[in-house]
């Protein structure tokens, strides 16, 4: 399922991701393109759970900035790629 969701052009999550990467806002994706991608809700849940469990989730944070924060994908990805690798736990 995860392979199909992330690689199939028929997947709503895939199509929403492509549109976000092109700079189209989530509001426009949902209204104009009629896409409801369950992955968008998953980002919020995963980010909140990471905070509660005190674990670092830089990829999830970048996705949240893009999908829910309106940050341009290029900017969020550059920030992500420039972060030093860290495997420390926060507790």
Coordinates of N, CA and C in Angstrom, one line a residue:
X1 N 0.8 -1.2 0.0 CA 0.0 0.0 0.0 C 0.9 1.3 0.0
X2 N 1.9 1.3 0.8 CA 2.8 2.5 0.9 C 3.5 2.7 -0.5
X3 N 3.8 1.6 -1.2 CA 4.5 1.8 -2.5 C 3.5 2.4 -3.5
X4 N 2.3 1.9 -3.5 CA 1.3 2.4 -4.4 C 0.9 3.9 -4.1
X5 N 0.8 4.2 -2.8 CA 0.5 5.5 -2.4 C 1.5 6.5 -2.7
X6 N 2.8 6.1 -2.6 CA 3.8 7.1 -2.9 C 4.4 7.1 -4.3
X7 N 3.9 6.2 -5.1 CA 4.5 6.2 -6.5 C 3.4 6.2 -7.6
X8 N 2.2 5.9 -7.3 CA 1.1 5.8 -8.3 C 0.5 7.2 -8.6
X9 N 0.4 7.6 -9.9 CA -0.2 8.8 -10.2 C -1.7 8.8 -10.0
X10 N -2.2 7.6 -9.7 CA -3.7 7.5 -9.4 C -3.9 7.7 -7.9
X11 N -2.9 7.8 -7.1 CA -3.0 8.0 -5.7 C -3.3 9.5 -5.4
X12 N -4.3 9.7 -4.5 CA -4.6 11.1 -4.1 C -3.5 11.7 -3.3
X13 N -2.8 10.9 -2.5 CA -1.7 11.4 -1.7 C -0.5 11.8 -2.7
X14 N -0.3 11.0 -3.7 CA 0.8 11.3 -4.6 C 0.4 12.6 -5.4
X15 N -0.8 12.7 -5.9 CA -1.2 13.9 -6.7 C -1.1 15.1 -5.8
X16 N -1.6 15.0 -4.5 CA -1.5 16.1 -3.6 C -0.1 16.6 -3.4
X17 N 0.8 15.6 -3.2 CA 2.2 15.9 -3.0 C 2.8 16.6 -4.2
X18 N 2.5 16.2 -5.4 CA 3.0 16.8 -6.6 C 2.5 18.2 -6.7
X19 N 1.3 18.5 -6.4 CA 0.7 19.8 -6.4 C 1.3 20.7 -5.4
X20 N 1.5 20.2 -4.2 CA 2.2 20.9 -3.1 C 3.6 21.3 -3.5
X21 N 4.3 20.4 -4.1 CA 5.7 20.6 -4.6 C 5.7 21.7 -5.7
X22 N 4.6 21.8 -6.4 CA 4.5 22.9 -7.5 C 4.2 24.2 -6.9
X23 N 3.9 24.3 -5.6 CA 3.6 25.5 -4.9 C 2.1 25.8 -4.8
X24 N 1.3 24.9 -5.1 CA -0.2 25.1 -5.0 C -0.6 24.8 -3.5
X25 N -1.3 25.7 -3.0 CA -1.7 25.6 -1.5 C -2.6 24.5 -1.3
X26 N -2.6 24.0 0.0 CA -3.5 22.9 0.4 C -4.9 23.3 0.2
X27 N -5.3 24.5 0.5 CA -6.7 25.0 0.3 C -7.1 24.8 -1.1
X28 N -6.2 25.2 -2.0 CA -6.6 25.2 -3.5 C -6.6 23.7 -3.9
X29 N -5.7 22.9 -3.4 CA -5.7 21.5 -3.8 C -7.0 20.8 -3.4
X30 N -7.5 21.1 -2.2 CA -8.7 20.5 -1.7 C -9.9 21.1 -2.4
X31 N -10.0 22.4 -2.7 CA -11.2 23.0 -3.3 C -11.2 22.9 -4.8
X32 N -10.2 23.3 -5.4 CA -10.1 23.4 -6.9 C -9.9 22.0 -7.5
X33 N -9.1 21.2 -6.9 CA -8.8 19.9 -7.5 C -9.6 18.8 -6.8
X34 N -10.3 19.1 -5.8 CA -11.2 18.1 -5.1 C -10.5 16.9 -4.5
X35 N -9.2 17.1 -4.1 CA -8.4 16.0 -3.6 C -8.5 16.0 -2.0
X36 N -8.9 14.9 -1.5 CA -8.8 14.6 -0.1 C -7.7 13.6 0.1
X37 N -6.6 14.0 0.6 CA -5.5 13.0 0.8 C -5.3 12.8 2.3
X38 N -5.6 11.5 2.7 CA -5.5 11.2 4.1 C -4.1 11.4 4.7
X39 N -3.1 11.4 3.9 CA -1.7 11.6 4.3 C -1.6 13.0 5.0
X40 N -2.4 14.0 4.5 CA -2.3 15.3 5.1 C -2.6 15.3 6.6
X41 N -3.7 14.6 6.9 CA -4.1 14.5 8.3 C -3.1 13.7 9.1
X42 N -2.5 12.7 8.5 CA -1.5 11.9 9.1 C -0.3 12.7 9.6
X43 N 0.1 13.7 8.8 CA 1.2 14.6 9.1 C 1.0 15.2 10.5
X44 N -0.2 15.8 10.7 CA -0.5 16.5 11.9 C -0.4 15.5 13.1
X45 N -1.0 14.3 12.9 CA -1.0 13.3 14.0 C 0.4 12.9 14.3
X46 N 1.2 12.6 13.3 CA 2.6 12.1 13.5 C 3.4 13.2 14.2
X47 N 3.3 14.4 13.8 CA 4.0 15.5 14.4 C 3.7 15.7 15.9
X48 N 2.4 15.6 16.2 CA 1.9 15.8 17.6 C 2.5 14.6 18.4
X49 N 2.4 13.4 17.9 CA 2.9 12.2 18.6 C 4.4 12.3 18.9
X50 N 5.1 12.8 17.9 CA 6.6 13.0 18.1 C 6.8 14.0 19.2
X51 N 6.1 15.1 19.3 CA 6.2 16.0 20.4 C 5.9 15.3 21.7
X52 N 4.8 14.6 21.8 CA 4.5 13.9 23.0 C 5.5 12.9 23.5
X53 N 6.1 12.2 22.5 CA 7.1 11.1 22.8 C 8.5 11.7 22.8
X54 N 8.6 13.0 22.5 CA 9.9 13.6 22.6 C 10.9 13.0 21.6
X55 N 10.5 12.8 20.4 CA 11.4 12.2 19.4 C 11.5 13.2 18.2
X56 N 12.7 13.2 17.6 CA 12.9 14.1 16.5 C 12.4 13.5 15.2
X57 N 11.6 14.3 14.4 CA 11.1 13.8 13.2 C 11.3 14.9 12.1
X58 N 12.5 15.1 11.7 CA 12.8 16.2 10.7 C 12.0 16.1 9.4
X59 N 11.8 14.9 8.9 CA 11.1 14.8 7.6 C 9.6 15.1 7.8
X60 N 9.1 14.6 8.9 CA 7.7 14.9 9.2 C 7.5 16.4 9.4
X61 N 8.4 17.0 10.1 CA 8.4 18.5 10.3 C 8.4 19.3 9.0
X62 N 9.3 18.8 8.1 CA 9.4 19.5 6.8 C 8.1 19.3 6.0
X63 N 7.5 18.1 6.0 CA 6.2 17.9 5.4 C 5.1 18.8 6.0
X64 N 5.1 18.9 7.3 CA 4.1 19.7 7.9 C 4.3 21.2 7.5
X65 N 5.5 21.7 7.4 CA 5.8 23.1 7.0 C 5.3 23.3 5.6
X66 N 5.4 22.3 4.7 CA 5.0 22.4 3.3 C 3.5 22.3 3.2
X67 N 2.9 21.2 3.8 CA 1.5 21.0 3.6 C 0.6 21.9 4.4
X68 N 1.0 22.1 5.6 CA 0.1 22.8 6.6 C 0.5 24.2 6.9
X69 N 1.8 24.5 6.7 CA 2.3 25.8 7.0 C 2.5 26.7 5.8
X70 N 2.3 26.1 4.6 CA 2.4 27.0 3.4 C 3.8 27.3 3.0
X71 N 4.8 26.7 3.6 CA 6.2 27.0 3.2 C 6.5 26.4 1.9
X72 N 7.2 27.1 1.0 CA 7.6 26.5 -0.3 C 8.4 25.2 -0.1
X73 N 8.1 24.3 -0.9 CA 8.8 23.0 -0.8 C 10.3 23.1 -0.9
X74 N 10.7 23.9 -1.8 CA 12.2 24.0 -2.0 C 12.8 24.6 -0.7
X75 N 12.2 25.5 -0.1 CA 12.8 26.1 1.1 C 12.8 25.1 2.3
X76 N 11.7 24.4 2.4 CA 11.6 23.4 3.5 C 12.6 22.3 3.3
X77 N 12.8 21.8 2.1 CA 13.7 20.8 1.8 C 15.2 21.2 1.9
X78 N 15.5 22.4 1.6 CA 16.8 23.0 1.8 C 17.1 23.0 3.3
X79 N 16.2 23.5 4.1 CA 16.4 23.5 5.5 C 16.6 22.1 6.0
X80 N 15.8 21.2 5.6 CA 15.9 19.8 6.0 C 17.3 19.2 5.6
X81 N 17.8 19.4 4.4 CA 19.0 18.9 4.0 C 20.2 19.5 4.6
X82 N 20.1 20.7 5.1 CA 21.2 21.4 5.8 C 21.3 21.2 7.3
X83 N 20.3 20.4 7.8 CA 20.4 20.1 9.2 C 21.5 19.0 9.4
X84 N 22.2 19.2 10.5 CA 23.2 18.1 10.8 C 22.5 16.8 11.2
X85 N 23.0 15.7 10.9 CA 22.4 14.4 11.3 C 22.5 14.3 12.8
X86 N 21.5 13.9 13.4 CA 21.4 13.7 14.8 C 20.6 12.5 15.2
X87 N 21.2 11.7 16.0 CA 20.5 10.5 16.5 C 20.3 10.5 18.0
X88 N 20.3 11.6 18.6 CA 20.1 11.8 20.0 C 18.6 11.7 20.3
X89 N 18.3 11.1 21.4 CA 16.9 11.1 21.9 C 16.8 12.3 22.8
X90 N 15.6 12.9 22.9 CA 15.4 14.1 23.7 C 15.0 13.9 25.1
X91 N 15.1 12.6 25.6 CA 14.7 12.4 27.0 C 15.8 11.8 27.8

